[in-house]
Amino acid sequence: MTHETATSPGGATRALETTRALANALWFPVLFAVGFMFCYLLPFHSPAPHDLPVAVQGEEAAAAVSVALEEAAPGGFDVVPTEDPDEAVLDRDAVAAYDPAAHTLHVAGSLGAALEQTAVKTFTPIAAQDGAELEVADDAPAASGDGMGMSLFYMVLTWTLTGYIVVMMLSAHAPHLRRRTKLLTVAGFGAFTSVFCYTVAAVVDVIPHDPAVIAIAFLLTQAVSWTCLGLAPFVTKWLPGVAMTVFVLLSMPSSGGAIPLPMVPEFFQALHPLMPMGRALDAIRAVLYFDGAGLWGSVAVLGGWLVLGALLLAAATLRERSRRAPGAHAGDRGGPAKAEAAEDTGAGKDAEPSLIGRVTDTAGRPVAGAVVSVVDHSGRHVAALESGADGAYSGLGLPGERLTLLASAPGHSPRVARVTLDHGGLVHLDFALYPDDAAVRAPESGVSEGFLPVSGRRVALGRRVREPGDGAG
């Protein structure tokens, strides 16, 4: 029975397929637009302090300042007494500390210009009540090249984004790689970005020189990458949305980098202790500006995300082994690497149907190392099947539905076919690839324009299919 390579579906079917295609194409940009409105525009359009921690030297003075600030900005400040304003800032007990006797406000410029300006604006009228002009002492200034105190935030943002983007690209362009290879890849890339970004920042003098920053940056990249790799088999095609939501839409507002943490809504303040971007920012600031105050708590959170990624990876591996162990198929040439790739893309949930075939050139010679990518009706990549030395490939656990297959190999033009798999049937599908320089188009072939014909037939399961010279079994 000859398989179909193209059909002309009825109006209802075509409309349904169009709707599905648009939904699969647009859900991510819709998430992006909605997420930015709710996680960026709403929190940042009018920032105001919420329980901003400030210290005042002396019990009585602190009580008086607390009353004055509560009247001026209800709920905006959390005033605590201190014996040493300078120590209160450096120990990170407060973002600013006021000495009423000297009319001096102690701040940390490394926390960002916005926070310093808010503190100065708040305490200027308090000093004026005593007929004095407010003096400002920066106890932890930013590096000389970082005028706004924002450079460190952009560095942490880069390490976070590249941490999950590398996983997205591996999933899209190298799904057949083993997990251990992917882990080595993200480790190498994380090391590169950590050293590269630190070097650039140090050269232009936007951060003080301290190589400990590289270690924290590397830990951040791996925490993000490992978590994304671990999530991939469970959330499959939704991974970009999940990663974007966790590591961008929620992480950036709660980091305290773009807008000071005490000036964002309480929801994002509550997220800060748990999110890797903000805790990495805290850890690096602790190393560079605050003599290690609060460092190890932040490092522990980053380590927790790394452990979470490792547990997810272990769970995915165990699930994959448990599914394959009872019904391992001798004809499945994919091996562990294919199994991991199928697991990472959500394929392999059923033992049947199956797909076998060969990839050759137009002269009939086998093409080894060709990749047959399998995409379901919704556009989700479900498997990557690699041909062996004899050109044969095979796949198990493919969904019983209409699939699009793309056969590609270095030095050859790719070829596309569509086939419908049914439970209980084995489909034999061969590809013949033209050399890149042979711009050949098949004449009327019953497939969409630009598709090249393939040969194929459907046989009953249990039969061994072998053409003369065919290595598929």
PDB file of C-alpha atoms in Angstrom, residues 39-40 43-44 248-261 264 268-269 277:
ATOM      1  CA  CYS A  39       5.956  41.918  34.624  1.00  0.00           C
ATOM      2  CA  TYR A  40       7.612  45.107  33.345  1.00  0.00           C
ATOM      3  CA  PRO A  43       5.727  47.155  38.159  1.00  0.00           C
ATOM      4  CA  PHE A  44       8.040  49.767  36.654  1.00  0.00           C
ATOM      5  CA  VAL A 248      13.225  36.517  32.374  1.00  0.00           C
ATOM      6  CA  LEU A 249       9.675  37.665  33.084  1.00  0.00           C
ATOM      7  CA  LEU A 250       9.838  36.834  36.794  1.00  0.00           C
ATOM      8  CA  SER A 251      13.572  37.037  37.386  1.00  0.00           C
ATOM      9  CA  MET A 252      14.342  40.497  36.014  1.00  0.00           C
ATOM     10  CA  PRO A 253      11.769  42.484  38.059  1.00  0.00           C
ATOM     11  CA  SER A 254      12.644  40.529  41.198  1.00  0.00           C
ATOM     12  CA  SER A 255      16.414  40.875  40.764  1.00  0.00           C
ATOM     13  CA  GLY A 256      16.714  44.410  42.114  1.00  0.00           C
ATOM     14  CA  GLY A 257      18.928  45.301  39.179  1.00  0.00           C
ATOM     15  CA  ALA A 258      16.810  47.352  36.798  1.00  0.00           C
ATOM     16  CA  ILE A 259      14.680  48.867  39.570  1.00  0.00           C
ATOM     17  CA  PRO A 260      15.797  48.679  43.236  1.00  0.00           C
ATOM     18  CA  LEU A 261      14.111  45.765  44.955  1.00  0.00           C
ATOM     19  CA  VAL A 264       8.971  47.059  43.055  1.00  0.00           C
ATOM     20  CA  PHE A 268       8.402  40.529  43.115  1.00  0.00           C
ATOM     21  CA  GLN A 269      10.069  41.312  46.429  1.00  0.00           C
ATOM     22  CA  MET A 277      19.348  36.175  38.734  1.00  0.00           C
TER      23      MET A 277
END
